Coordinates of C-alpha atoms in Angstrom, one line a residue:
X1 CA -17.0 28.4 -58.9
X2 CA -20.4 29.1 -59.8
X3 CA -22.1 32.3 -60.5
X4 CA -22.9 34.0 -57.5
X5 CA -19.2 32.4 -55.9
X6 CA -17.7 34.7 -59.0
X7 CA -19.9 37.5 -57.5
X8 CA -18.9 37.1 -54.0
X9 CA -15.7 37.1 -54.7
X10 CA -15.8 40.7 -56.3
X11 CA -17.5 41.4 -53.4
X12 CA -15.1 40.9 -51.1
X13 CA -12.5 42.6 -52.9
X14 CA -14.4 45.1 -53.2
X15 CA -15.2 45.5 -49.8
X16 CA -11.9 45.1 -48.5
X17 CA -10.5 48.2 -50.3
X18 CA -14.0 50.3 -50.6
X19 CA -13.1 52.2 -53.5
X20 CA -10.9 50.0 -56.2
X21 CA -10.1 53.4 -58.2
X22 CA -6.5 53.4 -58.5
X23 CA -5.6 49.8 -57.2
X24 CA -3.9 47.3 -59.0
X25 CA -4.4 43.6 -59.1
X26 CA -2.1 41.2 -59.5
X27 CA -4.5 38.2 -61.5
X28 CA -3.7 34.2 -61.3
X29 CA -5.6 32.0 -63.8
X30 CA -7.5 32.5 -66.6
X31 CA -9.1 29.4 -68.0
X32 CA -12.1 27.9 -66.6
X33 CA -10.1 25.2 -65.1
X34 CA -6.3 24.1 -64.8
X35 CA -4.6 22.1 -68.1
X36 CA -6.9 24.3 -70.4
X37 CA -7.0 27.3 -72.5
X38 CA -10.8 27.1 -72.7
X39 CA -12.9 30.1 -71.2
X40 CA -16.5 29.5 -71.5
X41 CA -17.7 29.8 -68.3
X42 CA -14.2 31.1 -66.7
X43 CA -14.4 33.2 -63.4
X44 CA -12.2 35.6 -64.9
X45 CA -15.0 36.5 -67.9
X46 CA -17.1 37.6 -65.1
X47 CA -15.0 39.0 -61.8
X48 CA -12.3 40.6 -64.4
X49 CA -15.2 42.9 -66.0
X50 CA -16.6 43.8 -62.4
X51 CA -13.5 44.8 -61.5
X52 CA -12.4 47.2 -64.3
X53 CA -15.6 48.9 -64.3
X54 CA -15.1 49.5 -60.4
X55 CA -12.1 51.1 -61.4
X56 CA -9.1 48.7 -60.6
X57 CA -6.1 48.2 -63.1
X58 CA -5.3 44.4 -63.7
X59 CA -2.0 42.5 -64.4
X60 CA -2.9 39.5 -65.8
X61 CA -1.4 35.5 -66.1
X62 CA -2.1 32.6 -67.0
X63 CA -0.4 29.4 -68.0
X64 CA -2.1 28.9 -71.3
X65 CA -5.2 30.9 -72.0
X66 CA -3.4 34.4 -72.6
X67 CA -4.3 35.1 -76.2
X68 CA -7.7 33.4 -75.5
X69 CA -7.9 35.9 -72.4
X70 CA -7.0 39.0 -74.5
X71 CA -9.7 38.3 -77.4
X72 CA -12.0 38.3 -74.3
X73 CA -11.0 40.5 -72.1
X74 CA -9.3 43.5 -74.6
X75 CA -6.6 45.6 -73.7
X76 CA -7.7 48.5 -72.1
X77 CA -6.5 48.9 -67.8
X78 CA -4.7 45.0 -68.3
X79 CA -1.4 44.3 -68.7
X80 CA -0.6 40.8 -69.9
X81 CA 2.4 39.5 -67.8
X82 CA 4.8 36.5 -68.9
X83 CA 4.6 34.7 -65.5
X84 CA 3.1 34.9 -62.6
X85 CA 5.4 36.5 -60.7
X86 CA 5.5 39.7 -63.3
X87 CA 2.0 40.2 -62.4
X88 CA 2.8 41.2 -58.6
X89 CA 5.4 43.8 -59.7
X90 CA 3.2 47.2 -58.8
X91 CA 0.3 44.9 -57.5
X92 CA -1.8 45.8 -54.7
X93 CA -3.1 42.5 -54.2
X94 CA -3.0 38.9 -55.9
X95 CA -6.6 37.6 -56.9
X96 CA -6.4 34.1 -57.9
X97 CA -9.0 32.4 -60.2
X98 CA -7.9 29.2 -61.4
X99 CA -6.1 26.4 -59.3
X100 CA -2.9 25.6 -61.6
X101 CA -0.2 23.2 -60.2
X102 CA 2.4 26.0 -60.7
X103 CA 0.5 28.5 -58.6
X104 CA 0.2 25.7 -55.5
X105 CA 4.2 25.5 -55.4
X106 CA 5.0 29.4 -55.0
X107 CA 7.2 30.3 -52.7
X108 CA 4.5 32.7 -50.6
X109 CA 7.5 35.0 -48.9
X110 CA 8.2 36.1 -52.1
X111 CA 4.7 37.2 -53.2
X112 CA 4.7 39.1 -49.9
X113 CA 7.5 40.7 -50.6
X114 CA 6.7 41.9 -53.9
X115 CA 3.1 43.1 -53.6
X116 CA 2.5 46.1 -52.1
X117 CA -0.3 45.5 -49.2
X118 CA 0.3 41.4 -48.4
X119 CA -3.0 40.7 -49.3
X120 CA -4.4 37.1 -51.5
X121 CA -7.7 36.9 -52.8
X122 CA -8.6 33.5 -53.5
X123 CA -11.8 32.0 -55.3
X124 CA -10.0 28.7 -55.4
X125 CA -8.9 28.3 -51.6
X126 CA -5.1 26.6 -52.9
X127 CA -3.4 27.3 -49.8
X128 CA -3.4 25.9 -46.5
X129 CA -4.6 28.8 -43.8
X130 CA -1.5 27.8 -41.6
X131 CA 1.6 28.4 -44.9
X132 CA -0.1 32.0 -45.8
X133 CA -0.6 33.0 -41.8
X134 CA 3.3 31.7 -41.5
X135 CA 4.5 33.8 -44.6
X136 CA 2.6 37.2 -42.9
X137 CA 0.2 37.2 -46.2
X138 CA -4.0 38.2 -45.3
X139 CA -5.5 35.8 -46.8
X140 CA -9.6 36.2 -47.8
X141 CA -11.2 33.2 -49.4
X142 CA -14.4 31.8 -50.2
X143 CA -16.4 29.5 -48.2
X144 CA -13.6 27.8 -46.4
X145 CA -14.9 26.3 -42.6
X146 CA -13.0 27.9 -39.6
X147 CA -12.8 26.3 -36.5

């Protein structure tokens, strides 16, 4: 995900809700990629920031960067969660930002069923249109081709 596809996808969070004040986001991956706990040049060190300062609370995971991700990010409006499904519990909506293995395999029901609006925001397009249409999930991406 380059710069301005880190931008966009703000963007169209942002635009989807309006005003973020008082929404919480459910947050998948971390790391700049999957396997890692490096940063430098992670999504999350840019769309995370946007999106505290537009007002939203964020529940954080990721497989291995979390201490990297809390020397980063701080503590204030995040809550670091111990899996990935803690992070939906209260969530408005699940952003996800890195494309881990783990994530892929989720049973998509269940993420509708905890999150409070059934909406997935993903900069990394993991899914196939047709499983989150099936498990009743809006699903806004980046840059996918529609027929």
């Amino acid at each position: 995900m380059n710069g301005e596809q880190k931008k966009v996808l703000f963007t169209k969070i942002r635009d989807y809700y309006g005003d973020l004040k008082g929404k919480t986001l459910a947050v998948w991956g971390l790391s700049f990629k999957p396997k890692t706990d490096d940063m430098r040049e992670a999504p999350s060190l840019t769309v995370l920031p946007l999106l505290s300062e537009a007002g939203a609370r964020l529940r954080l995971f990721d497989p291995v960067a979390m201490e990297n991700a809390r020397g980063l990010l701080g503590e204030k409006g995040i809550t670091y969660c111990d899996t990935s499904m803690e992070t939906l519990d209260g969530a408005d909506a699940l952003v996800i930002l890195t494309e881990w293995d783990e994530f892929r395999g989720v049973d998509l029901t269940a993420v509708k069923d905890r999150l409070k609006e059934p909406v997935i925001f993903d900069g990394r397009n993991i899914y196939p249109l047709e499983e989150v249409q099936e498990a009743g999930l809006t699903y806004i991406d980046i840059g996918r081709k529609r027929a």
